[in-house]
Short mmCIF file of C-alpha atoms in Angstrom, two decimals:
data_model
loop_
_atom_site.label_atom_id
_atom_site.label_comp_id
_atom_site.label_asym_id
_atom_site.label_seq_id
_atom_site.Cartn_x
_atom_site.Cartn_y
_atom_site.Cartn_z
CA MET J 1290 49.52 -12.53 28.53
CA GLU J 1291 46.74 -11.13 26.39
CA THR J 1292 44.28 -8.67 27.88
CA PRO J 1293 40.57 -9.66 27.94
CA ALA J 1294 39.72 -6.81 25.56
CA ARG J 1295 42.31 -7.96 23.04
CA GLN J 1296 41.20 -11.58 23.31
CA ALA J 1297 37.57 -10.51 22.91
CA LYS J 1298 38.46 -8.58 19.77
CA GLU J 1299 40.23 -11.60 18.30
CA ASP J 1300 37.34 -13.93 19.19
CA SER J 1301 34.67 -11.70 17.67
CA PRO J 1302 33.46 -12.79 14.21
CA LEU J 1303 32.82 -9.16 13.30
CA PRO J 1304 35.27 -7.39 11.01
CA PRO J 1305 37.01 -4.33 12.54
CA THR J 1306 34.68 -1.77 10.90
CA ALA J 1307 31.54 -3.58 12.06
CA GLN J 1308 32.96 -4.14 15.55
CA ALA J 1309 33.87 -0.45 15.84
CA ALA J 1310 30.38 0.56 14.74
CA ALA J 1311 28.78 -1.86 17.20
CA ASN J 1312 31.00 -0.60 20.02
CA LYS J 1313 30.02 2.98 19.17
CA LEU J 1314 26.36 2.02 19.45
CA LEU J 1315 27.12 0.21 22.70
CA ASP J 1316 29.42 2.70 24.39
CA GLY J 1317 28.78 6.09 22.82
CA PRO J 1318 27.02 8.73 24.97
CA VAL J 1319 23.33 7.91 24.67
CA LEU J 1320 21.94 11.33 23.74
CA HIS J 1321 24.81 12.28 21.42
CA THR J 1322 24.73 8.92 19.62
CA LEU J 1323 20.94 9.03 19.32
CA LEU J 1324 20.95 12.53 17.84
CA SER J 1325 23.76 11.62 15.42
CA LEU J 1326 21.56 8.78 14.12
CA ALA J 1327 18.39 10.89 14.11
CA TRP J 1328 19.46 14.00 12.19
CA PRO J 1329 19.92 12.30 8.78
CA ASN J 1330 16.43 10.81 9.18
CA ALA J 1331 14.98 14.21 10.05
CA ILE J 1332 16.40 15.74 6.86
CA ALA J 1333 15.20 12.81 4.78
CA PHE J 1334 11.66 12.76 6.16
CA SER J 1335 11.43 16.52 5.71
CA ALA J 1336 12.31 16.00 2.05
CA GLY J 1337 9.59 13.35 1.87
CA THR J 1338 7.07 15.85 3.22
CA LEU J 1339 8.14 18.42 0.64
CA VAL J 1340 7.75 15.96 -2.23
CA ALA J 1341 4.20 15.20 -1.07
CA ILE J 1342 3.45 18.92 -1.26
CA ALA J 1343 5.10 19.22 -4.69
CA GLU J 1344 3.24 16.16 -5.98
CA THR J 1345 -0.07 17.60 -4.81
CA SER J 1346 0.80 20.84 -6.61
CA TYR J 1347 1.47 19.35 -10.06
CA ILE J 1348 -1.35 16.83 -9.80
CA GLY J 1349 -3.60 19.84 -9.16
CA GLN J 1350 -2.60 21.13 -12.59
CA LEU J 1351 -4.16 18.01 -14.10
CA GLY J 1352 -7.55 19.02 -12.68
CA VAL J 1353 -9.71 18.62 -9.61
CA GLU J 1354 -10.63 15.06 -10.62
CA SER J 1355 -6.94 14.11 -10.50
CA LEU J 1356 -6.59 15.66 -7.04
CA ALA J 1357 -9.62 13.73 -5.85
CA ALA J 1358 -8.23 10.53 -7.40
CA MET J 1359 -4.93 11.00 -5.57
CA ALA J 1360 -6.76 11.63 -2.29
CA LEU J 1361 -8.64 8.39 -2.91
CA VAL J 1362 -5.59 6.21 -3.51
CA PHE J 1363 -3.20 8.01 -1.13
CA PRO J 1364 -4.23 6.06 2.02
CA CYS J 1365 -3.41 2.81 0.20
CA VAL J 1366 -0.01 4.16 -0.85
CA MET J 1367 0.79 5.43 2.66
CA LEU J 1368 -0.31 2.15 4.22
CA THR J 1369 2.03 0.25 1.88
CA MET J 1370 4.93 2.55 2.75
CA SER J 1371 4.20 2.33 6.49
CA VAL J 1372 3.88 -1.45 6.53
CA SER J 1373 7.00 -2.07 4.41
CA GLY J 1374 9.12 0.68 5.99
CA ALA J 1375 8.27 1.48 9.60
CA ALA J 1376 6.64 -1.87 10.51
CA MET J 1377 8.29 -4.76 8.66
CA GLY J 1378 11.39 -2.64 8.07
CA GLY J 1379 11.66 -2.10 11.81
CA GLY J 1380 11.57 -5.87 12.31
CA VAL J 1381 14.44 -6.25 9.84
CA SER J 1382 16.56 -3.53 11.47
CA SER J 1383 15.91 -4.95 14.93
CA ALA J 1384 16.87 -8.53 13.99
CA ILE J 1385 20.08 -7.45 12.26
CA ALA J 1386 21.09 -5.08 15.08
CA ARG J 1387 20.54 -7.80 17.70
CA ALA J 1388 22.65 -10.24 15.67
CA LEU J 1389 25.48 -7.72 15.38
CA GLY J 1390 25.18 -6.94 19.09
CA ALA J 1391 25.69 -10.65 19.79
CA GLY J 1392 28.79 -10.61 17.57
CA ASP J 1393 27.18 -12.95 15.04
CA ARG J 1394 27.94 -11.48 11.61
CA ASP J 1395 26.95 -14.70 9.80
CA ARG J 1396 23.47 -14.51 11.27
CA ALA J 1397 23.17 -10.81 10.39
CA GLU J 1398 24.08 -11.51 6.75
CA SER J 1399 21.65 -14.44 6.53
CA LEU J 1400 18.94 -12.25 8.07
CA ALA J 1401 19.57 -9.66 5.35
CA THR J 1402 19.00 -12.27 2.64
CA HIS J 1403 15.83 -13.50 4.32
CA ALA J 1404 14.65 -9.89 4.56
CA LEU J 1405 14.98 -9.50 0.78
CA LEU J 1406 12.90 -12.65 0.26
CA ILE J 1407 10.25 -11.21 2.59
CA ALA J 1408 10.26 -8.00 0.53
CA VAL J 1409 9.69 -9.88 -2.72
CA PHE J 1410 6.95 -12.06 -1.21
CA PHE J 1411 4.94 -9.23 0.35
CA GLY J 1412 5.51 -7.03 -2.69
CA LEU J 1413 3.86 -9.71 -4.82
CA VAL J 1414 1.02 -10.04 -2.27
CA PHE J 1415 0.31 -6.30 -2.41
CA MET J 1416 0.59 -6.30 -6.21
CA LEU J 1417 -1.85 -9.19 -6.67
CA GLY J 1418 -4.18 -7.88 -3.98
CA MET J 1419 -4.54 -4.46 -5.62
CA GLN J 1420 -4.70 -5.89 -9.14
CA MET J 1421 -7.52 -8.22 -8.12
CA GLY J 1422 -9.41 -6.08 -5.61
CA GLY J 1423 -8.19 -2.53 -6.17
CA ARG J 1424 -11.26 -1.36 -8.09
CA GLN J 1425 -13.64 -2.67 -5.43
CA LEU J 1426 -11.58 -1.08 -2.64
CA LEU J 1427 -11.47 2.31 -4.36
CA GLN J 1428 -15.22 2.13 -4.99
CA LEU J 1429 -15.77 1.30 -1.32
CA LEU J 1430 -13.76 4.40 -0.40
CA GLY J 1431 -16.14 6.49 -2.49
CA GLY J 1432 -14.60 6.55 -5.97
CA ARG J 1433 -16.98 7.24 -8.83
CA GLY J 1434 -16.82 8.17 -12.51
CA ASP J 1435 -13.68 9.89 -13.81
CA VAL J 1436 -12.21 10.13 -10.30
CA LEU J 1437 -12.41 6.35 -9.94
CA ALA J 1438 -10.96 5.82 -13.43
CA GLN J 1439 -7.94 8.02 -12.69
CA ALA J 1440 -7.39 6.43 -9.27
CA ILE J 1441 -7.41 2.97 -10.90
CA ALA J 1442 -5.00 4.15 -13.61
CA TYR J 1443 -2.56 5.34 -10.93
CA SER J 1444 -3.08 2.25 -8.77
CA GLU J 1445 -2.44 -0.23 -11.59
CA ILE J 1446 0.96 1.29 -12.32
CA TYR J 1447 2.06 1.99 -8.75
CA PHE J 1448 0.97 -1.32 -7.23
CA GLY J 1449 2.10 -3.17 -10.34
CA GLY J 1450 5.56 -2.25 -9.03
CA ALA J 1451 4.80 -2.99 -5.37
CA VAL J 1452 7.87 -5.25 -5.20
CA LEU J 1453 10.00 -2.16 -5.86
CA THR J 1454 8.31 -0.29 -3.00
CA TRP J 1455 9.03 -3.16 -0.63
CA LEU J 1456 12.59 -3.67 -1.82
CA VAL J 1457 13.56 -0.01 -1.46
CA ASN J 1458 12.25 0.10 2.12
CA ILE J 1459 13.70 -3.25 3.19
CA LEU J 1460 17.14 -2.44 1.72
CA ALA J 1461 17.09 0.82 3.70
CA SER J 1462 16.09 -1.12 6.83
CA ILE J 1463 19.00 -3.55 6.40
CA LEU J 1464 21.39 -0.62 6.33
CA ARG J 1465 19.73 1.02 9.35
CA GLY J 1466 20.13 -2.24 11.26
CA THR J 1467 23.90 -1.87 10.92
CA GLY J 1468 23.73 1.69 12.27
CA ASN J 1469 24.03 3.31 8.83
CA MET J 1470 21.42 6.07 8.80
CA LYS J 1471 23.10 8.39 6.30
CA LEU J 1472 22.81 6.35 3.10
CA PRO J 1473 19.11 5.44 3.53
CA SER J 1474 18.42 9.10 4.33
CA MET J 1475 20.32 10.23 1.24
CA MET J 1476 18.22 7.80 -0.78
CA ILE J 1477 15.00 9.33 0.55
CA VAL J 1478 16.25 12.79 -0.49
CA ASN J 1479 17.29 11.40 -3.87
CA SER J 1480 13.89 9.77 -4.27
CA ALA J 1481 12.17 13.06 -3.42
CA ILE J 1482 14.13 14.90 -6.10
CA CYS J 1483 13.64 12.18 -8.74
CA GLN J 1484 9.94 11.78 -7.98
CA THR J 1485 9.35 15.51 -8.26
CA ILE J 1486 11.20 15.81 -11.58
CA LEU J 1487 10.09 12.55 -13.19
CA GLY J 1488 6.53 12.58 -11.83
CA GLY J 1489 6.00 16.17 -12.93
CA THR J 1490 7.54 15.60 -16.35
CA LEU J 1491 5.66 12.38 -17.12
CA GLY J 1492 2.42 13.49 -15.51
CA LEU J 1493 2.19 16.96 -17.06
CA GLY J 1494 4.06 16.23 -20.30
CA LEU J 1495 6.85 18.79 -20.07
CA GLY J 1496 9.04 19.53 -23.10
CA PRO J 1497 9.05 16.77 -25.72
CA VAL J 1498 7.55 14.26 -23.26
CA PRO J 1499 3.84 13.53 -23.85
CA GLN J 1500 1.37 13.95 -20.99
CA PHE J 1501 0.65 10.61 -19.33
CA GLY J 1502 -1.46 11.99 -16.48
CA MET J 1503 -1.81 9.93 -13.30
CA PRO J 1504 -0.03 6.84 -14.73
CA GLY J 1505 2.94 9.11 -15.47
CA VAL J 1506 3.03 10.30 -11.86
CA ALA J 1507 3.04 6.69 -10.62
CA THR J 1508 5.76 5.75 -13.11
CA GLY J 1509 7.96 8.58 -11.84
CA SER J 1510 7.77 7.11 -8.33
CA LEU J 1511 8.71 3.63 -9.50
CA ILE J 1512 11.69 4.90 -11.51
CA ALA J 1513 12.92 6.78 -8.44
CA TYR J 1514 12.60 3.61 -6.33
CA SER J 1515 14.50 1.61 -8.97
CA ILE J 1516 17.41 4.07 -8.90
CA ASN J 1517 17.62 3.84 -5.11
CA ILE J 1518 17.40 0.04 -5.17
CA ALA J 1519 20.35 -0.11 -7.59
CA ILE J 1520 22.48 2.20 -5.42
CA MET J 1521 21.75 0.45 -2.11
CA ALA J 1522 22.12 -3.04 -3.61
CA TRP J 1523 25.51 -2.08 -5.05
CA TYR J 1524 26.58 -0.69 -1.68
CA LEU J 1525 25.56 -3.86 0.15
CA PHE J 1526 26.83 -6.48 -2.30
CA SER J 1527 30.09 -4.69 -3.15
CA GLY J 1528 31.35 -5.02 0.40
CA GLN J 1529 31.03 -1.31 1.23
CA SER J 1530 28.53 -2.08 4.00
CA ARG J 1531 29.28 -3.71 7.34
CA ILE J 1532 27.38 -6.78 6.17
CA ALA J 1533 26.49 -8.23 2.78
CA PRO J 1534 23.39 -10.39 2.15
CA ARG J 1535 24.55 -14.01 1.92
CA LEU J 1536 23.95 -15.62 -1.47
CA ARG J 1537 26.68 -18.25 -1.83
CA GLY J 1538 25.62 -21.40 -0.03
CA PHE J 1539 22.39 -19.75 1.09
CA ARG J 1540 19.59 -21.92 2.43
CA MET J 1541 16.33 -20.78 3.92
CA GLN J 1542 16.07 -21.05 7.69
CA TRP J 1543 12.60 -20.63 9.18
CA PRO J 1544 13.92 -19.38 12.57
CA LEU J 1545 15.42 -16.38 10.76
CA PHE J 1546 12.10 -15.60 9.07
CA VAL J 1547 10.48 -15.87 12.51
CA ASP J 1548 13.05 -13.50 14.04
CA ILE J 1549 12.00 -10.79 11.57
CA LEU J 1550 8.29 -11.57 11.31
CA LYS J 1551 7.62 -11.84 15.05
CA VAL J 1552 8.39 -8.12 15.23
CA GLY J 1553 7.39 -7.02 11.73
CA MET J 1554 4.00 -8.74 11.53
CA VAL J 1555 2.89 -7.51 14.95
CA ALA J 1556 4.20 -4.03 14.14
CA CYS J 1557 2.07 -3.99 10.97
CA LEU J 1558 -1.01 -3.82 13.18
CA SER J 1559 -0.02 -0.34 14.37
CA PRO J 1560 -0.42 1.55 11.06
CA LEU J 1561 -3.56 -0.47 10.33
CA GLN J 1562 -5.10 0.52 13.66
CA ASN J 1563 -3.98 4.11 13.28
CA THR J 1564 -5.64 4.32 9.85
CA LEU J 1565 -8.83 2.78 11.24
CA THR J 1566 -8.83 5.23 14.16
CA ASN J 1567 -8.56 8.19 11.80
CA LEU J 1568 -11.34 6.87 9.54
CA ILE J 1569 -13.69 6.31 12.48
CA PHE J 1570 -13.00 9.74 13.96
CA THR J 1571 -13.50 11.37 10.55
CA HIS J 1572 -16.88 9.63 10.28
CA MET J 1573 -17.87 10.93 13.73
CA LEU J 1574 -16.96 14.52 12.87
CA ALA J 1575 -18.73 14.45 9.49
CA VAL J 1576 -22.07 15.26 11.14
CA PHE J 1577 -20.73 18.67 12.22
CA GLY J 1578 -20.21 19.86 8.65
CA THR J 1579 -17.43 20.80 6.26
CA ALA J 1580 -15.74 23.39 8.49
CA VAL J 1581 -15.15 20.92 11.33
CA LEU J 1582 -13.93 18.25 8.92
CA ALA J 1583 -11.55 20.78 7.40
CA ALA J 1584 -10.30 21.64 10.89
CA TYR J 1585 -9.58 18.00 11.58
CA GLY J 1586 -7.77 17.67 8.25
CA ILE J 1587 -5.61 20.70 9.01
CA GLY J 1588 -4.79 19.27 12.44
CA ALA J 1589 -3.99 15.89 10.90
CA ARG J 1590 -1.50 17.55 8.54
CA LEU J 1591 0.28 19.09 11.54
CA GLU J 1592 0.29 15.70 13.26
CA TYR J 1593 1.85 14.15 10.15
CA VAL J 1594 4.61 16.77 10.01
CA LEU J 1595 5.41 16.38 13.72
CA ALA J 1596 5.27 12.58 13.44
CA THR J 1597 8.21 12.72 11.02
CA ILE J 1598 10.29 14.23 13.83
CA ALA J 1599 9.27 11.50 16.24
CA PHE J 1600 9.96 8.86 13.56
CA SER J 1601 13.43 10.31 12.97
CA VAL J 1602 14.36 9.94 16.63
CA GLY J 1603 12.58 6.62 17.05
CA ILE J 1604 14.21 4.95 14.04
CA GLY J 1605 17.58 6.11 15.33
CA SER J 1606 16.96 4.20 18.56
CA VAL J 1607 16.33 0.84 16.83
CA PRO J 1608 19.97 -0.16 16.12
CA MET J 1609 21.17 1.28 19.45
CA ILE J 1610 18.66 -0.79 21.42
CA GLY J 1611 19.01 -3.84 19.19
CA VAL J 1612 22.79 -3.97 19.57
CA ALA J 1613 22.53 -3.40 23.33
CA VAL J 1614 19.95 -6.17 23.75
CA GLY J 1615 21.97 -8.54 21.57
CA ALA J 1616 25.05 -7.87 23.71
CA GLY J 1617 23.15 -8.35 26.95
CA ARG J 1618 23.35 -4.67 27.92
CA ILE J 1619 19.70 -4.36 28.98
CA PRO J 1620 20.10 -1.34 31.31
CA ARG J 1621 21.68 0.63 28.44
CA ALA J 1622 18.89 -0.46 26.08
CA ARG J 1623 16.29 0.89 28.50
CA ARG J 1624 18.26 4.10 29.00
CA VAL J 1625 18.23 4.61 25.23
CA ALA J 1626 14.46 3.99 25.15
CA TRP J 1627 13.67 6.54 27.88
CA THR J 1628 16.03 9.09 26.35
CA THR J 1629 14.32 8.63 22.99
CA GLY J 1630 10.92 9.10 24.59
CA LEU J 1631 12.01 12.25 26.41
CA VAL J 1632 13.49 13.81 23.26
CA ALA J 1633 10.34 13.07 21.24
CA LEU J 1634 8.07 14.34 24.03
CA VAL J 1635 9.95 17.62 24.46
CA VAL J 1636 10.60 18.42 20.78
CA VAL J 1637 7.17 17.44 19.43
CA GLY J 1638 5.39 18.93 22.44
CA GLY J 1639 7.29 22.20 22.17
CA LEU J 1640 6.54 22.68 18.48
CA ALA J 1641 2.91 21.61 18.83
CA SER J 1642 2.35 23.91 21.80
CA ALA J 1643 3.75 26.82 19.80
CA VAL J 1644 1.16 26.14 17.09
CA ALA J 1645 -1.56 25.85 19.74
CA LEU J 1646 -0.64 29.30 21.07
CA PHE J 1647 -0.35 30.84 17.60
CA PRO J 1648 -2.52 28.71 15.27
CA ASP J 1649 -3.30 31.35 12.63
CA PRO J 1650 -0.07 31.10 10.57
CA TRP J 1651 -0.50 27.32 10.21
CA VAL J 1652 -4.23 27.46 9.44
CA SER J 1653 -3.71 30.22 6.87
CA LEU J 1654 -1.54 27.87 4.81
CA PHE J 1655 -4.64 25.78 4.02
CA THR J 1656 -7.76 27.96 4.10
CA ASP J 1657 -9.02 31.51 4.12
CA ASN J 1658 -12.60 30.45 4.86
CA ALA J 1659 -13.69 32.22 8.06
CA GLU J 1660 -15.77 29.33 9.41
CA ALA J 1661 -13.09 26.71 8.74
CA HIS J 1662 -10.47 29.07 10.18
CA ALA J 1663 -12.41 29.42 13.44
CA ALA J 1664 -12.98 25.65 13.75
CA SER J 1665 -9.32 24.95 13.04
CA ARG J 1666 -8.20 27.44 15.67
CA GLN J 1667 -10.43 25.74 18.22
CA TYR J 1668 -9.21 22.26 17.25
CA LEU J 1669 -5.52 23.16 17.45
CA ARG J 1670 -5.84 24.98 20.77
CA THR J 1671 -7.65 21.96 22.23
CA VAL J 1672 -5.66 19.10 20.70
CA ALA J 1673 -2.23 20.28 19.49
CA PRO J 1674 -0.46 20.37 22.91
CA PHE J 1675 -1.20 16.66 23.28
CA TYR J 1676 0.63 15.72 20.08
CA ALA J 1677 3.56 15.40 22.50
CA PHE J 1678 2.07 12.08 23.62
CA ILE J 1679 1.88 10.90 20.00
CA GLY J 1680 5.61 11.61 19.79
CA LEU J 1681 6.18 9.71 23.04
CA ALA J 1682 4.15 6.73 21.82
CA SER J 1683 6.06 6.68 18.54
CA ALA J 1684 9.37 6.60 20.43
CA MET J 1685 8.18 3.68 22.57
CA TYR J 1686 6.98 1.83 19.46
CA PHE J 1687 10.37 2.03 17.75
CA SER J 1688 12.25 1.30 20.98
CA SER J 1689 10.20 -1.88 21.37
CA GLN J 1690 11.05 -2.82 17.79
CA GLY J 1691 14.73 -2.52 18.65
CA ALA J 1692 14.24 -4.82 21.64
CA GLY J 1693 12.41 -7.37 19.49
CA ASN J 1694 9.06 -7.16 21.31
CA VAL J 1695 6.55 -4.63 19.97
CA LEU J 1696 3.32 -6.23 21.22
CA GLY J 1697 2.85 -3.81 24.13
CA PRO J 1698 2.81 -0.57 22.09
CA VAL J 1699 0.56 -2.23 19.50
CA LEU J 1700 -1.92 -3.15 22.25
CA ALA J 1701 -1.72 0.46 23.45
CA GLN J 1702 -2.85 1.48 19.96
CA THR J 1703 -5.71 -1.02 20.26
CA ALA J 1704 -6.74 0.53 23.59
CA ARG J 1705 -6.78 3.97 21.96
CA LEU J 1706 -8.97 2.67 19.12
CA LEU J 1707 -11.47 1.19 21.58
CA PHE J 1708 -11.39 4.40 23.64
CA ILE J 1709 -12.28 6.45 20.55
CA ILE J 1710 -15.09 4.05 19.56
CA LEU J 1711 -16.68 3.86 23.02
CA GLY J 1712 -16.12 7.53 23.84
CA GLY J 1713 -17.46 8.60 20.45
CA TRP J 1714 -20.53 6.42 20.88
CA TYR J 1715 -21.23 7.99 24.28
CA LEU J 1716 -20.73 11.55 23.03
CA THR J 1717 -22.97 10.88 20.04
CA SER J 1718 -25.71 9.55 22.31
CA GLN J 1719 -25.45 12.73 24.37
CA ALA J 1720 -25.57 15.01 21.30
CA ALA J 1721 -22.24 16.47 22.36
CA THR J 1722 -20.56 19.41 20.66
CA ALA J 1723 -17.62 19.21 18.27
CA GLU J 1724 -15.37 20.56 21.02
CA SER J 1725 -16.22 17.49 23.13
CA PHE J 1726 -15.00 15.27 20.31
CA PHE J 1727 -11.82 17.36 20.11
CA MET J 1728 -11.27 16.71 23.82
CA LEU J 1729 -11.89 13.00 23.22
CA THR J 1730 -9.09 12.74 20.68
CA ALA J 1731 -6.77 14.72 22.99
CA ALA J 1732 -7.53 12.31 25.85
CA SER J 1733 -6.90 9.34 23.53
CA MET J 1734 -3.43 10.69 22.76
CA ILE J 1735 -2.59 10.90 26.46
CA LEU J 1736 -3.85 7.34 26.92
CA LEU J 1737 -1.75 6.08 24.00
CA GLY J 1738 1.43 7.74 25.27
CA LEU J 1739 1.06 6.53 28.86
CA LEU J 1740 0.12 2.97 27.92
CA SER J 1741 3.04 2.78 25.47
CA CYS J 1742 5.41 3.82 28.28
CA ALA J 1743 3.86 1.26 30.61
CA ALA J 1744 4.35 -1.42 27.95
CA VAL J 1745 8.06 -0.64 27.69
CA ALA J 1746 8.45 -0.51 31.47
CA LEU J 1747 6.69 -3.83 32.08
CA THR J 1748 7.95 -5.88 29.10
CA ARG J 1749 10.96 -8.09 29.73
CA TRP J 1750 13.86 -7.33 27.39
CA GLY J 1751 16.72 -9.72 26.79
CA PRO J 1752 18.74 -11.61 24.16
CA ARG J 1753 16.50 -13.92 22.15
CA MET J 1754 18.98 -16.00 20.18
CA THR J 1755 22.00 -18.23 20.45
CA GLY J 1756 25.53 -17.13 19.87
CA ALA J 1757 26.47 -16.53 23.49
CA LYS J 1758 30.17 -16.47 22.77
CA GLY J 1759 29.82 -13.53 20.42
CA SER J 1760 27.45 -11.80 22.81
CA LEU J 1761 29.72 -12.18 25.80
CA SER J 1762 32.90 -11.31 23.95
CA LEU J 1763 31.49 -8.10 22.49
CA ALA J 1764 29.86 -7.12 25.77
CA ASN J 1765 33.05 -7.77 27.71
CA ALA J 1766 35.12 -5.85 25.16
CA ALA J 1767 32.77 -2.89 25.51
CA ASP J 1768 32.77 -3.07 29.31
CA LYS J 1769 36.56 -2.99 29.60
#
């Protein structure tokens, strides 16, 4: 007589490699499995940070107008990357992981194909939007004269290839949904290297290559994305991956679009709200002068660096939680979420607190102006310890993506935005000091972290699709 585990294995539609990977996500020690998924992301995002520094360096050689132009267009670039990668990409990873957790490989492969269609559609939307309204947007952000001209020159090339930006991030998200963190991370490192070499060569005109300026920098990025798209597409369609996007006999199914978009579209509100929060707070601090604005900018750079650590851990939790939810293992999914939150809280909080205690080495990287140095020291000592709650909120955001319900953490971001607006209005009416505004942003971080945790604790998690046989067979096989 066959054992239940053996029968479950035979009933499961997953091939042996995919079933083994799913069982590892289901049964592996939570902390060890989470860290094994997080470390490739940490290396990759660190490389991404370094390429941003390198890009700023060689753009600076083109002149101060080019630097200003890049600063003007950079928020649009980062918003595109955040929406296509962390937000919509998280929806893709979550849907695929939940399908694999339920033992439904056919659904996972169809979801991958639908994800590629979503990438092409939104890539075209971003391309047309920036081609038609890019000039007006850059003017609204303050672009004038040669700075505006260079920003438009960069924007026309970069957003002309917006489909490539979306495809590279969605392909990486498909792979992450299967639990494969290493290849997408290698692609980020590869992109960093290619962007640095190609962007510098085309932008500055090294060797026999003529100087193309800002359009050359943008072209370098698109070439790097194209290389990564070719590698990941080959890996997926050649059968090397645990799933392959379904092309033969493919037909569009609206429920599969909904499965991705119900997470991805809601998640897109988070980077939008975060950008709006930063813009509003910057406007509030502008009345205190250049030194205070510089202090906020230096603190924001630290927040960005630490956020990459939280992202690394959070993205690693998405397939673990998705597979667990798909297999009906809700207690494990929640254990993964709380472990992710604790890791992000401790690691980000520890590093940020170290900078708060010894801010001078960090501040000295950016300015030697005495007034800006003093304001930055005050800002970091007041705010930096509370970056831990930003890390916690990020972990809850990605955990909710894995579970397929991200509304709670997005509403927590909304509450923070309203808190900043109302608190800033009150402080302005009271002619408060800059330090009071620093305390306001610290309090908003605590609020965001606690509300994000409450959202995860109070939101019901559970399987959201059919395919009970696969779900039960894989869950039973893992429980034996």
